[in-house]
Coordinates of C-alpha atoms in Angstrom, one line a residue:
Chain A
X1 CA -0.2 0.0 -0.1
X2 CA 2.5 2.8 0.3
X3 CA 3.9 2.1 -2.9
X4 CA 0.5 2.7 -4.6
X5 CA 0.9 6.4 -2.0
X6 CA 4.1 7.1 -3.2
X7 CA 3.2 6.6 -6.6
X8 CA 0.8 8.6 -5.8
X9 CA 3.0 11.4 -4.3
X10 CA 5.4 11.1 -7.5
X11 CA 2.4 11.7 -9.5
X12 CA 1.2 14.6 -7.8
X13 CA 3.6 16.8 -9.8
X14 CA 6.3 16.1 -7.3
X15 CA 8.8 18.7 -8.3
X16 CA 6.6 21.1 -8.0
X17 CA 5.5 20.2 -3.9
X18 CA 9.1 19.1 -2.8
X19 CA 9.5 22.5 -4.5
X20 CA 7.5 24.5 -1.8
X21 CA 8.5 22.7 0.5
X22 CA 12.0 23.3 0.1
X23 CA 11.3 27.4 -0.5
X24 CA 9.7 27.0 2.9
X25 CA 11.9 25.7 4.4
X26 CA 14.9 27.7 2.8
X27 CA 13.0 30.9 3.9
X28 CA 12.7 30.3 7.0
X29 CA 16.9 30.0 7.3
X30 CA 16.8 32.9 6.3
X31 CA 14.6 34.5 7.1
X32 CA 15.2 33.8 10.7
X33 CA 18.9 33.3 10.4
X34 CA 18.9 37.8 8.9
X35 CA 16.3 38.4 12.2
X36 CA 18.9 36.8 14.4
X37 CA 21.5 38.8 12.7
X38 CA 19.6 42.3 12.8
X39 CA 16.5 42.3 15.5
X40 CA 17.5 44.7 18.5
X41 CA 15.3 43.0 20.7
X42 CA 17.8 40.0 22.2
X43 CA 14.7 37.9 22.9
X44 CA 13.1 38.6 19.4
X45 CA 16.4 37.2 17.5
X46 CA 16.2 33.9 20.0
X47 CA 12.8 32.9 18.6
X48 CA 14.0 34.1 15.1
X49 CA 17.0 31.9 15.5
X50 CA 15.2 29.4 16.5
X51 CA 12.5 29.7 13.3
X52 CA 16.2 29.4 11.2
X53 CA 17.1 25.9 13.4
X54 CA 13.5 24.5 12.8
X55 CA 14.1 25.7 8.7
X56 CA 16.9 23.7 8.7
X57 CA 15.2 20.4 10.4
X58 CA 12.6 20.7 7.6
X59 CA 15.5 20.3 5.5
X60 CA 16.8 17.5 7.1
X61 CA 13.4 16.4 6.2
X62 CA 12.8 17.1 2.7
X63 CA 16.3 14.5 2.5
X64 CA 14.3 11.8 3.7
X65 CA 16.2 11.5 7.0
X66 CA 13.7 11.2 9.9
X67 CA 16.7 11.2 12.1
X68 CA 18.0 14.2 12.0
X69 CA 15.3 16.0 11.8
X70 CA 13.6 15.0 15.0
X71 CA 17.7 15.2 16.4
X72 CA 17.9 19.0 14.8
X73 CA 14.5 19.8 17.1
X74 CA 15.2 18.0 20.4
X75 CA 18.7 19.8 20.6
X76 CA 18.7 22.7 19.0
X77 CA 15.0 23.8 19.3
X78 CA 14.0 22.1 22.6
X79 CA 18.2 22.5 24.3
X80 CA 19.9 25.3 22.7
X81 CA 17.2 27.8 22.7
X82 CA 16.2 26.9 25.5
X83 CA 19.3 27.8 26.5
X84 CA 20.3 30.9 24.9
X85 CA 16.7 32.0 26.5
X86 CA 17.8 31.5 30.2
X87 CA 21.7 33.1 28.4
X88 CA 19.4 36.5 27.8
X89 CA 17.7 36.1 30.9
X90 CA 20.2 35.9 33.1
X91 CA 22.8 38.8 31.2
X92 CA 20.8 41.9 31.0
X93 CA 17.8 43.5 31.8
X94 CA 14.6 41.3 31.5
X95 CA 12.2 43.5 31.1
X96 CA 14.4 45.5 27.9
X97 CA 16.7 42.8 26.1
X98 CA 17.5 45.7 23.7
X99 CA 20.9 45.8 22.8
X100 CA 22.2 48.1 19.3
X101 CA 23.1 45.1 17.1
X102 CA 26.3 47.0 15.9
X103 CA 29.5 47.5 17.0
X104 CA 33.0 49.1 16.3
X105 CA 33.6 45.2 14.8
X106 CA 31.1 45.1 11.9
X107 CA 33.5 46.1 9.6
X108 CA 35.7 43.0 10.1
X109 CA 32.9 40.9 11.7
X110 CA 31.3 41.9 7.8
X111 CA 34.4 39.9 6.1
X112 CA 35.0 36.7 8.5
X113 CA 31.8 36.2 7.7
X114 CA 32.2 36.9 4.0
X115 CA 35.8 35.1 4.0
X116 CA 34.1 31.8 5.9
X117 CA 31.1 31.8 3.4
X118 CA 34.2 31.2 0.7
X119 CA 35.4 28.6 1.9
X120 CA 32.4 27.2 2.6
X121 CA 31.2 27.8 -0.8
X122 CA 34.6 27.4 -2.5
X123 CA 34.8 23.4 -0.4
X124 CA 30.8 22.6 -1.4
X125 CA 31.7 23.0 -4.9
X126 CA 34.4 21.7 -5.7
X127 CA 34.2 18.7 -3.7
X128 CA 33.1 15.2 -5.5
X129 CA 29.2 14.3 -3.8
X130 CA 27.8 11.0 -4.7
X131 CA 24.9 11.7 -6.6
X132 CA 21.9 9.4 -6.1
X133 CA 18.7 8.9 -7.4
X134 CA 17.2 7.2 -4.0
X135 CA 18.0 8.7 -0.2
X136 CA 20.1 6.7 1.5
X137 CA 17.7 5.1 4.2
X138 CA 20.1 4.7 7.4
X139 CA 18.1 3.3 9.7
X140 CA 18.6 4.7 13.6
X141 CA 20.5 1.1 14.7
X142 CA 22.6 1.6 11.9
X143 CA 24.3 5.3 13.2
X144 CA 23.6 3.6 17.2
X145 CA 26.4 0.7 15.9
X146 CA 28.7 3.3 14.4
X147 CA 28.6 5.8 17.3
X148 CA 30.0 2.6 19.7
X149 CA 32.6 1.1 17.7
X150 CA 33.4 2.5 15.1
X151 CA 32.8 6.4 15.8
X152 CA 33.2 5.0 19.8
X153 CA 36.9 7.0 20.6
X154 CA 35.2 10.1 19.3
X155 CA 32.6 10.2 20.4
X156 CA 34.3 9.3 24.4
X157 CA 35.9 12.5 23.1
X158 CA 32.9 14.7 22.6
X159 CA 31.6 13.1 25.9
X160 CA 34.7 14.1 27.9
X161 CA 34.2 17.1 27.3
X162 CA 31.0 18.3 27.8
X163 CA 31.9 16.4 31.2
X164 CA 35.2 19.2 31.5
X165 CA 32.1 21.6 30.2
X166 CA 29.7 20.8 33.0
X167 CA 32.4 20.4 35.6
X168 CA 33.8 24.0 34.5
X169 CA 30.7 25.8 35.0
X170 CA 29.6 24.4 38.6
X171 CA 33.1 25.3 39.5
X172 CA 32.6 29.2 37.8
X173 CA 28.7 29.3 39.4
X174 CA 29.1 28.5 43.2
X175 CA 29.2 30.6 45.3
X176 CA 32.3 31.5 47.1
X177 CA 31.9 30.6 51.1
X178 CA 31.5 34.2 52.6
X179 CA 34.7 35.8 54.8
X180 CA 33.9 36.8 57.8
Chain B
X1 CA 12.1 53.0 5.1
X2 CA 10.6 51.4 8.8
X3 CA 8.0 55.1 9.1
X4 CA 7.2 53.7 5.5
X5 CA 6.8 50.0 7.2
X6 CA 4.9 51.4 9.9
X7 CA 2.3 53.7 7.6
X8 CA 1.3 50.4 6.6
X9 CA 0.3 48.8 9.3
X10 CA -1.4 51.7 10.9
X11 CA -3.5 51.4 7.6
X12 CA -4.0 47.5 7.5
X13 CA -5.4 48.0 10.9
X14 CA -7.5 50.7 10.7
X15 CA -9.3 48.7 7.9
X16 CA -9.1 45.9 9.6
X17 CA -11.2 47.4 12.6
X18 CA -13.5 48.9 10.2
X19 CA -14.2 45.9 8.1
X20 CA -14.7 44.1 12.0
X21 CA -16.8 46.5 12.8
X22 CA -19.2 46.5 10.0
X23 CA -19.2 43.2 9.6
X24 CA -20.1 42.6 13.2
X25 CA -23.3 45.1 11.9
X26 CA -23.8 43.0 8.9
X27 CA -23.0 40.0 10.7
X28 CA -25.0 39.9 14.0
X29 CA -28.7 39.1 12.2
X30 CA -27.7 36.3 11.3
X31 CA -24.9 34.6 13.7
X32 CA -26.6 35.9 16.7
X33 CA -30.2 33.7 15.6
X34 CA -27.6 30.8 15.1
X35 CA -25.6 31.4 18.3
X36 CA -29.1 30.4 20.2
X37 CA -29.2 27.9 17.4
X38 CA -26.1 25.7 19.2
X39 CA -26.7 26.6 22.5
X40 CA -30.7 24.8 22.4
X41 CA -29.0 22.1 20.0
X42 CA -27.0 21.3 23.4
X43 CA -29.4 21.6 25.4
X44 CA -31.3 18.4 24.0
X45 CA -30.2 14.8 24.0
X46 CA -28.4 15.3 20.7
X47 CA -25.6 17.5 22.9
X48 CA -24.8 14.6 25.5
X49 CA -24.3 12.3 22.1
X50 CA -22.7 14.3 20.4
X51 CA -19.3 14.6 22.0
X52 CA -18.3 10.7 22.1
X53 CA -19.9 10.2 18.8
X54 CA -16.8 12.8 17.2
X55 CA -14.2 11.9 19.8
X56 CA -14.6 8.0 18.6
X57 CA -15.1 9.6 15.3
X58 CA -11.9 11.0 15.4
X59 CA -10.0 7.5 17.2
X60 CA -12.2 5.1 14.2
X61 CA -11.1 7.4 11.6
X62 CA -7.3 6.9 12.3
X63 CA -7.8 3.4 13.1
X64 CA -10.0 3.3 9.4
X65 CA -6.4 4.9 7.5
X66 CA -5.0 1.5 6.7
X67 CA -8.1 -0.6 5.1
X68 CA -9.0 3.6 3.9
X69 CA -5.5 2.9 2.3
X70 CA -5.6 -0.8 0.8
X71 CA -9.3 0.4 -0.9
X72 CA -8.2 3.9 -2.3
X73 CA -5.8 2.6 -4.9
X74 CA -9.5 0.4 -6.3
X75 CA -11.6 3.3 -6.6
X76 CA -10.7 4.6 -9.8
X77 CA -12.3 7.7 -10.0
X78 CA -10.4 9.3 -8.2
X79 CA -7.4 10.4 -9.6
X80 CA -3.7 8.9 -9.0
X81 CA -2.6 12.3 -7.2
X82 CA -5.1 12.7 -5.3
X83 CA -5.2 9.7 -2.5
X84 CA -1.9 11.0 -0.6
X85 CA -3.2 14.0 0.0
X86 CA -6.5 12.3 1.1
X87 CA -4.6 9.9 3.2
X88 CA -3.3 12.5 5.0
X89 CA -6.4 14.5 5.3
X90 CA -8.2 11.4 7.1
X91 CA -5.4 11.5 10.0
X92 CA -5.4 15.2 10.2
X93 CA -9.2 15.7 10.5
X94 CA -9.3 12.5 13.2
X95 CA -7.0 13.6 15.0
X96 CA -8.3 17.1 15.9
X97 CA -11.8 15.6 16.6
X98 CA -9.9 13.7 18.5
X99 CA -8.0 15.9 21.0
X100 CA -10.6 18.7 21.6
X101 CA -12.7 15.9 22.4
X102 CA -10.8 14.5 24.9
X103 CA -10.2 17.6 26.6
X104 CA -13.4 18.6 26.8
X105 CA -14.3 15.2 28.3
X106 CA -11.3 14.8 30.9
X107 CA -12.1 18.5 31.4
X108 CA -15.4 17.6 33.0
X109 CA -13.7 14.7 34.3
X110 CA -11.4 16.4 36.5
X111 CA -13.9 18.8 37.9
X112 CA -16.5 16.4 38.5
X113 CA -13.8 14.6 40.6
X114 CA -12.1 17.0 42.6
X115 CA -15.7 18.3 43.5
X116 CA -16.0 14.7 45.0
X117 CA -12.8 14.7 46.1
X118 CA -13.9 17.7 48.4
X119 CA -17.5 16.9 48.8
X120 CA -18.8 19.4 46.6
X121 CA -20.8 18.2 43.6
X122 CA -18.7 19.6 41.1
X123 CA -20.0 20.8 37.2
X124 CA -24.2 19.4 37.4
X125 CA -25.8 22.2 36.0
X126 CA -25.8 21.9 32.0
X127 CA -26.3 19.2 30.7
X128 CA -27.1 15.8 32.5
X129 CA -25.0 15.1 35.2
X130 CA -23.3 18.8 33.6
X131 CA -21.9 17.0 30.8
X132 CA -22.1 20.3 29.1
X133 CA -20.3 22.4 30.8
X134 CA -17.4 22.1 29.1
X135 CA -19.0 23.3 26.2
X136 CA -20.5 26.5 27.7
X137 CA -17.3 27.5 29.0
X138 CA -16.3 27.0 25.1
X139 CA -18.4 30.1 24.5
X140 CA -18.3 32.0 26.8
X141 CA -14.7 31.9 26.4
X142 CA -14.8 32.5 23.0
X143 CA -17.2 35.7 23.7
X144 CA -15.0 37.4 25.9
X145 CA -13.0 40.3 25.5
X146 CA -8.9 39.7 24.6
X147 CA -7.3 41.2 26.3
X148 CA -3.8 42.7 25.6
X149 CA -1.4 44.4 28.8
X150 CA -0.2 47.7 27.4
X151 CA 3.2 46.7 27.9
X152 CA 2.9 43.1 26.1
X153 CA 5.0 42.5 23.5
X154 CA 2.1 41.9 20.8
X155 CA 3.3 39.6 18.7
X156 CA 4.5 36.9 21.4
X157 CA 1.6 37.7 23.5
X158 CA -1.2 36.5 20.3
X159 CA 2.0 33.5 19.4
X160 CA 2.6 31.9 22.0
X161 CA -1.4 30.7 23.0
X162 CA -0.9 29.7 19.3
X163 CA 2.4 27.7 19.4
X164 CA 1.3 25.7 22.6
X165 CA -1.4 24.2 21.7
X166 CA 0.5 22.1 18.0
X167 CA 2.6 19.7 19.9
X168 CA 0.0 18.5 22.2
X169 CA -1.9 17.6 18.7
X170 CA 1.0 16.4 17.9
X171 CA 2.3 14.8 19.8
X172 CA -1.5 12.5 19.1
X173 CA 0.4 11.5 15.4
X174 CA 2.9 8.9 16.9
X175 CA 0.8 7.2 19.4
X176 CA -0.4 4.0 18.3
X177 CA -4.6 3.9 18.8
X178 CA -4.4 -0.1 17.3
X179 CA -2.0 -2.5 15.4
X180 CA -0.5 0.2 12.1
X181 CA -3.2 2.4 13.2
X182 CA -0.9 5.6 14.3
X183 CA -1.1 8.1 12.1
X184 CA 2.3 8.6 11.1
X185 CA 4.5 6.1 11.8
X186 CA 7.9 6.7 12.4
X187 CA 10.7 5.2 12.8
X188 CA 11.7 7.4 15.9
X189 CA 8.0 7.8 16.8
X190 CA 9.5 8.0 20.5
X191 CA 12.3 10.9 19.7
X192 CA 9.5 12.6 18.4
X193 CA 7.4 12.9 21.2
X194 CA 10.6 14.2 22.5
X195 CA 11.5 17.0 20.1
X196 CA 7.5 18.4 19.9
X197 CA 7.7 18.6 23.8
X198 CA 10.9 20.7 23.6
X199 CA 9.1 23.5 21.5
X200 CA 6.6 23.7 24.2
X201 CA 8.5 24.3 26.7
X202 CA 9.4 27.1 24.6
X203 CA 6.2 28.2 23.6
X204 CA 5.1 28.8 28.2
X205 CA 8.2 30.8 28.1
X206 CA 7.5 33.1 25.8
X207 CA 4.3 32.9 27.2
X208 CA 5.3 34.0 30.7
X209 CA 7.7 36.4 28.8
X210 CA 5.7 38.7 26.9
X211 CA 2.6 39.0 28.4
X212 CA 5.4 41.9 31.0
X213 CA 3.9 41.0 34.0
X214 CA 6.1 39.9 37.1
X215 CA 4.1 36.7 38.1
X216 CA 3.6 35.9 34.3
X217 CA 7.7 36.1 33.9
X218 CA 7.8 34.0 37.2
X219 CA 5.5 31.1 35.8
X220 CA 7.6 30.8 32.4
X221 CA 11.0 30.9 34.0
X222 CA 9.6 28.0 36.5
X223 CA 8.5 26.6 33.4
X224 CA 11.5 26.4 31.6
X225 CA 13.5 25.0 34.5
X226 CA 10.9 21.7 35.3
X227 CA 10.3 21.3 31.7
X228 CA 14.3 21.5 31.2
X229 CA 15.7 18.6 34.7
X230 CA 12.2 17.1 34.5
X231 CA 13.6 15.7 30.7
X232 CA 16.5 14.0 31.2
X233 CA 14.9 11.4 34.0
X234 CA 11.6 11.7 31.5
X235 CA 14.6 10.4 28.3
X236 CA 16.2 7.9 30.7
X237 CA 13.1 5.9 32.2
X238 CA 12.2 5.4 28.5
X239 CA 15.1 4.4 27.2
X240 CA 15.6 0.4 29.4
X241 CA 11.9 0.3 26.7
X242 CA 13.9 0.5 23.9
X243 CA 16.8 -1.0 25.1
X244 CA 14.9 -4.6 25.4
X245 CA 12.4 -3.9 22.5
X246 CA 15.4 -2.5 20.3
X247 CA 13.3 -0.2 18.9
X248 CA 12.2 3.9 18.5
X249 CA 9.3 2.8 16.5
X250 CA 5.6 3.1 19.0
X251 CA 3.9 0.9 17.4
X252 CA 6.8 -1.9 17.1
X253 CA 7.2 -1.1 20.5
X254 CA 3.7 -2.5 21.2
X255 CA 3.7 -4.9 19.0
X256 CA 6.5 -6.4 21.3
X257 CA 4.2 -6.1 23.7
X258 CA 1.3 -8.3 23.6
X259 CA 0.0 -11.4 24.5
X260 CA 0.4 -9.6 28.0
X261 CA 3.7 -8.9 28.0
X262 CA 3.6 -5.8 28.9
X263 CA 6.9 -4.3 30.2
X264 CA 5.5 -3.2 32.9
X265 CA 4.9 -6.1 34.4
X266 CA 9.2 -6.3 34.4
X267 CA 11.3 -5.1 37.3
X268 CA 13.3 -2.6 35.4
X269 CA 9.3 -1.6 33.4
X270 CA 7.9 -1.4 36.6
X271 CA 10.7 1.1 37.9
X272 CA 10.2 2.8 34.1
X273 CA 7.0 3.7 34.1
X274 CA 6.6 4.6 37.9
X275 CA 9.8 7.4 36.6
X276 CA 8.7 8.6 33.6
X277 CA 4.8 8.8 34.8
X278 CA 6.4 11.1 37.5
X279 CA 8.4 12.8 34.9
X280 CA 6.3 12.8 32.3
X281 CA 3.2 15.2 35.1
X282 CA 6.0 17.3 35.8
X283 CA 6.7 17.7 32.0
X284 CA 2.7 18.5 31.5
X285 CA 2.6 20.7 34.6
X286 CA 0.2 19.2 36.1
X287 CA 0.2 18.6 40.2
X288 CA 2.5 17.8 42.7
X289 CA 4.3 19.8 39.8
X290 CA 2.2 22.5 38.7
X291 CA 4.8 25.7 40.0
X292 CA 4.6 27.1 36.8
X293 CA 1.1 28.2 37.1
X294 CA 0.7 28.0 41.0
X295 CA -2.7 30.0 41.5
X296 CA -1.5 30.3 45.4
X297 CA 2.0 32.0 44.2
X298 CA 2.0 33.0 40.7
X299 CA -2.2 34.5 40.2
X300 CA -2.2 32.1 37.2
X301 CA 1.6 32.0 36.1
X302 CA 2.4 32.3 33.1
X303 CA -0.7 32.9 31.7
X304 CA -2.0 35.1 34.0
X305 CA -2.1 38.3 31.3
X306 CA -4.4 36.3 29.3
X307 CA -7.8 35.6 28.7
X308 CA -10.7 34.7 26.6
X309 CA -9.8 31.9 24.0
X310 CA -6.2 32.8 24.1
X311 CA -6.7 31.9 28.3
X312 CA -9.4 28.3 26.7
X313 CA -5.7 28.1 23.7
X314 CA -3.8 27.5 27.3
X315 CA -6.5 25.1 28.9
X316 CA -6.8 22.9 25.7
X317 CA -3.0 22.7 24.9
X318 CA -1.9 21.4 28.7
X319 CA -4.9 18.7 28.8
X320 CA -4.7 17.4 25.5
X321 CA -0.8 17.5 26.6
X322 CA -2.2 15.4 30.0
X323 CA -4.0 13.3 27.3
X324 CA -0.8 12.6 24.8
X325 CA 1.6 11.8 28.3
X326 CA -0.9 9.5 29.9
X327 CA -1.0 7.7 26.2
X328 CA 2.5 7.5 25.6
X329 CA 2.9 6.4 29.3
X330 CA -0.1 3.3 28.1
X331 CA 2.6 2.9 24.7
X332 CA 5.3 2.6 26.9
X333 CA 4.7 0.8 29.2
X334 CA 1.1 -1.0 29.5
X335 CA 0.9 -2.4 26.4
X336 CA -0.6 0.0 24.1
X337 CA -3.6 -1.4 22.3
X338 CA -3.4 -5.1 23.5
X339 CA -5.8 -6.6 25.9
X340 CA -5.2 -10.6 26.4
X341 CA -8.4 -11.1 24.6
X342 CA -9.1 -8.8 22.7
X343 CA -6.4 -8.4 20.2
X344 CA -7.7 -11.0 17.9
X345 CA -10.3 -7.5 17.2
X346 CA -8.6 -4.2 15.5
X347 CA -11.5 -2.1 15.8
X348 CA -11.9 -2.7 20.1
X349 CA -7.9 -1.1 19.7
X350 CA -8.8 2.1 20.0
X351 CA -10.9 2.2 22.6
X352 CA -9.1 -0.1 25.0
X353 CA -6.7 2.5 24.5
X354 CA -8.5 5.1 25.0
X355 CA -9.6 3.6 28.7
X356 CA -6.1 2.9 29.2
X357 CA -5.4 6.7 28.5
X358 CA -8.6 7.1 30.7
X359 CA -7.1 5.6 33.8
X360 CA -3.7 7.2 33.7
X361 CA -5.8 10.5 33.7
X362 CA -7.7 9.4 36.5
X363 CA -5.1 8.9 38.6
X364 CA -3.4 12.2 37.4
X365 CA -6.6 13.9 38.6
X366 CA -6.3 12.1 41.8
X367 CA -3.7 13.2 42.4
X368 CA -4.6 16.6 42.2
X369 CA -7.0 16.0 44.8
X370 CA -4.5 14.4 46.7
X371 CA -0.8 15.7 46.8
X372 CA 0.0 19.7 47.8
X373 CA 2.2 21.1 45.6
X374 CA 5.6 20.7 46.2
X375 CA 8.8 24.0 46.9
X376 CA 10.2 24.7 43.5
X377 CA 13.7 23.7 45.5
X378 CA 12.0 20.6 46.8
X379 CA 10.6 19.9 42.8
X380 CA 14.8 20.1 41.1
X381 CA 16.4 18.1 44.4
X382 CA 13.2 15.3 44.0
X383 CA 14.8 14.7 39.6
X384 CA 18.3 16.1 39.8
X385 CA 18.6 14.0 43.9
X386 CA 16.3 10.6 43.1
X387 CA 14.5 10.6 39.7
X388 CA 17.8 10.8 37.8
X389 CA 20.0 8.4 40.3
X390 CA 17.0 6.2 39.6
X391 CA 16.9 5.7 36.0
X392 CA 20.3 5.5 35.9
X393 CA 20.4 2.4 38.2
X394 CA 17.4 1.4 36.2
X395 CA 19.1 0.8 32.8
X396 CA 21.3 -1.4 34.7
X397 CA 19.1 -3.7 35.5
X398 CA 17.4 -3.7 31.9
X399 CA 21.2 -4.6 31.1
X400 CA 21.1 -7.5 33.0
X401 CA 17.4 -8.1 32.5
X402 CA 18.3 -8.7 28.7
X403 CA 21.1 -10.7 30.0
X404 CA 19.0 -12.8 32.2
X405 CA 16.2 -13.5 30.6
X406 CA 17.7 -14.3 27.0
X407 CA 16.0 -17.7 26.2
X408 CA 12.1 -16.5 27.8
X409 CA 11.3 -19.3 29.8
X410 CA 9.9 -19.0 33.0
X411 CA 12.9 -20.2 35.7
X412 CA 15.1 -18.0 34.1
X413 CA 12.5 -14.9 34.3
X414 CA 12.2 -16.3 38.2
X415 CA 15.8 -15.0 38.7
X416 CA 15.7 -11.9 36.1
X417 CA 13.4 -10.5 38.5
X418 CA 14.7 -11.5 41.7
X419 CA 17.5 -9.8 40.8
X420 CA 16.4 -7.0 39.0
X421 CA 13.8 -6.1 42.2
X422 CA 16.9 -7.0 44.3
X423 CA 19.3 -4.6 43.0
X424 CA 16.4 -1.4 42.7
X425 CA 15.4 -1.9 46.2
X426 CA 18.7 -1.9 48.2
X427 CA 19.8 1.2 45.3
X428 CA 16.4 2.5 46.5
X429 CA 16.9 2.5 50.5
X430 CA 20.6 3.8 49.8
X431 CA 19.1 6.7 48.4
X432 CA 16.6 7.4 50.4
X433 CA 19.0 7.5 53.2
X434 CA 21.8 9.3 51.3
X435 CA 19.7 12.1 49.8
X436 CA 18.3 13.4 53.5
X437 CA 14.8 15.4 52.6
X438 CA 16.0 19.0 52.3
X439 CA 14.9 20.9 54.7
X440 CA 15.7 25.5 54.3
X441 CA 17.2 26.8 57.7
X442 CA 15.6 29.4 59.4
X443 CA 14.8 31.9 57.9
X444 CA 16.0 35.8 58.8
X445 CA 14.0 39.2 58.0
X446 CA 17.5 41.1 58.2
X447 CA 15.3 44.7 58.2
X448 CA 12.1 43.5 59.7
X449 CA 13.1 42.2 63.3
X450 CA 16.3 44.6 63.7

């Protein structure tokens, strides 16, 4: 029955609606990033960042990697955005988190961003990518096995780094014993 | 540029206002009688029968979807491209009928039961046994004034209640109502649930922040802190199930529990069930973890500054989330749609599933009538110092269980139970000794007492 549905999906002008879905995702990413970079209100900027991250999740979904789609929402929207919200709340005045989005380093930052963009674009355009009509469906189990067997060392190093970060956070956040 | 935008915006708003007034005047002669007819219809037997019919219709639309998929290709008069859209539409209509109708019943049930717990009658005026009270409330909410505080962030204040309804409704799409009947048969269904509940945390915080009110903001901060801390034990208590069943798909998790082999009948399953249900209560802000909206401290927490239908949307989201978490608990630990004896009739499965979920919701209401609210430090301590270590040890027990009960015989089952129970109980006792109940030093009121 799923083949028929797939056939149905293909016969409904696939280029059109897949294209539309991609366009929506890209639009979210672009609009969200612009908002995050340019808005004055810090909290609004964080929310636009969340929009951009959701757009990235949509791109993963359109590339039929459901796992990455879910993890993107779980980690970035559920985790990173909440962390940033905490950051905004703790670092600035709660009622008015307005700060000017520009500073004296605008030129340097723009140059750096341009450089990064050029480097990324160069790598993306020159790398010989494998092109296939069928999207490679990677089962979750394979990802798990890969993490615990082939890539166990990077995985462990990442967890050690996280542990160090946690210990560091505790040390920084701990109140100094009051000297009387 | 900015000035131009502002002019356009003002023009649009003025246009909307004019439209609103003229439309109101033109439509009033039509809408008011329609409204009266609706109110009258709710008081007839039709009004009592309609909601359960709608709810079951939603459930059975989802339940009949696999069969419909089989049938659709035979209908030659429908063009091929429409099959996919019909399939999607059926799922959406099913969820939209099922979710809010469940919510309607649960509000009624909750008020009625709480009334009984407190020696009063509860709603008993609108309809038989007050069954139509939720509808009356809904109509009341619709015609109330929508107030936005002056200092509020208008856009976010508007968006927050809309965003907050979405995740609980979407969660319904990965709940399997019967064999192969989940609306979205996802390979990573369980993870999808966690991803969505993360979004609702952001929405709650938005509501609290956008209201420009200290109570709202406090409620929002509490909500985010609570959600972040309880997500950890919630996720870890699910790991055991995923380890043993070897899948993240909600459909396959239930299939692994058919014929009475519910996960709750194992030591790790029992502990996992209790952990998941407790952490789930905190995740959907139910008593005793309803600190974000603690009415005796924060007026109404993050939705203090909401009125009219936006307020109703918060309640909708909260109750649908309660049903969703009950449904997921049933799916993960209590055998989902499977019930020994009823498995032969797949059309009975949605009823079994919904009844089990309703039982869990009853327990939630019972908790609300029984437990006092925890203090914020107790909430945090409970999560980090009790639930989290227990969930970690539970994972170890599940690993030992997989090793011991490989052949599936009754003897190995007994050995597995004994070992698992000993480890868990010993750890529980030790943990209780280790984490003494938190006490606060006597507070010194510096300025009052000097």
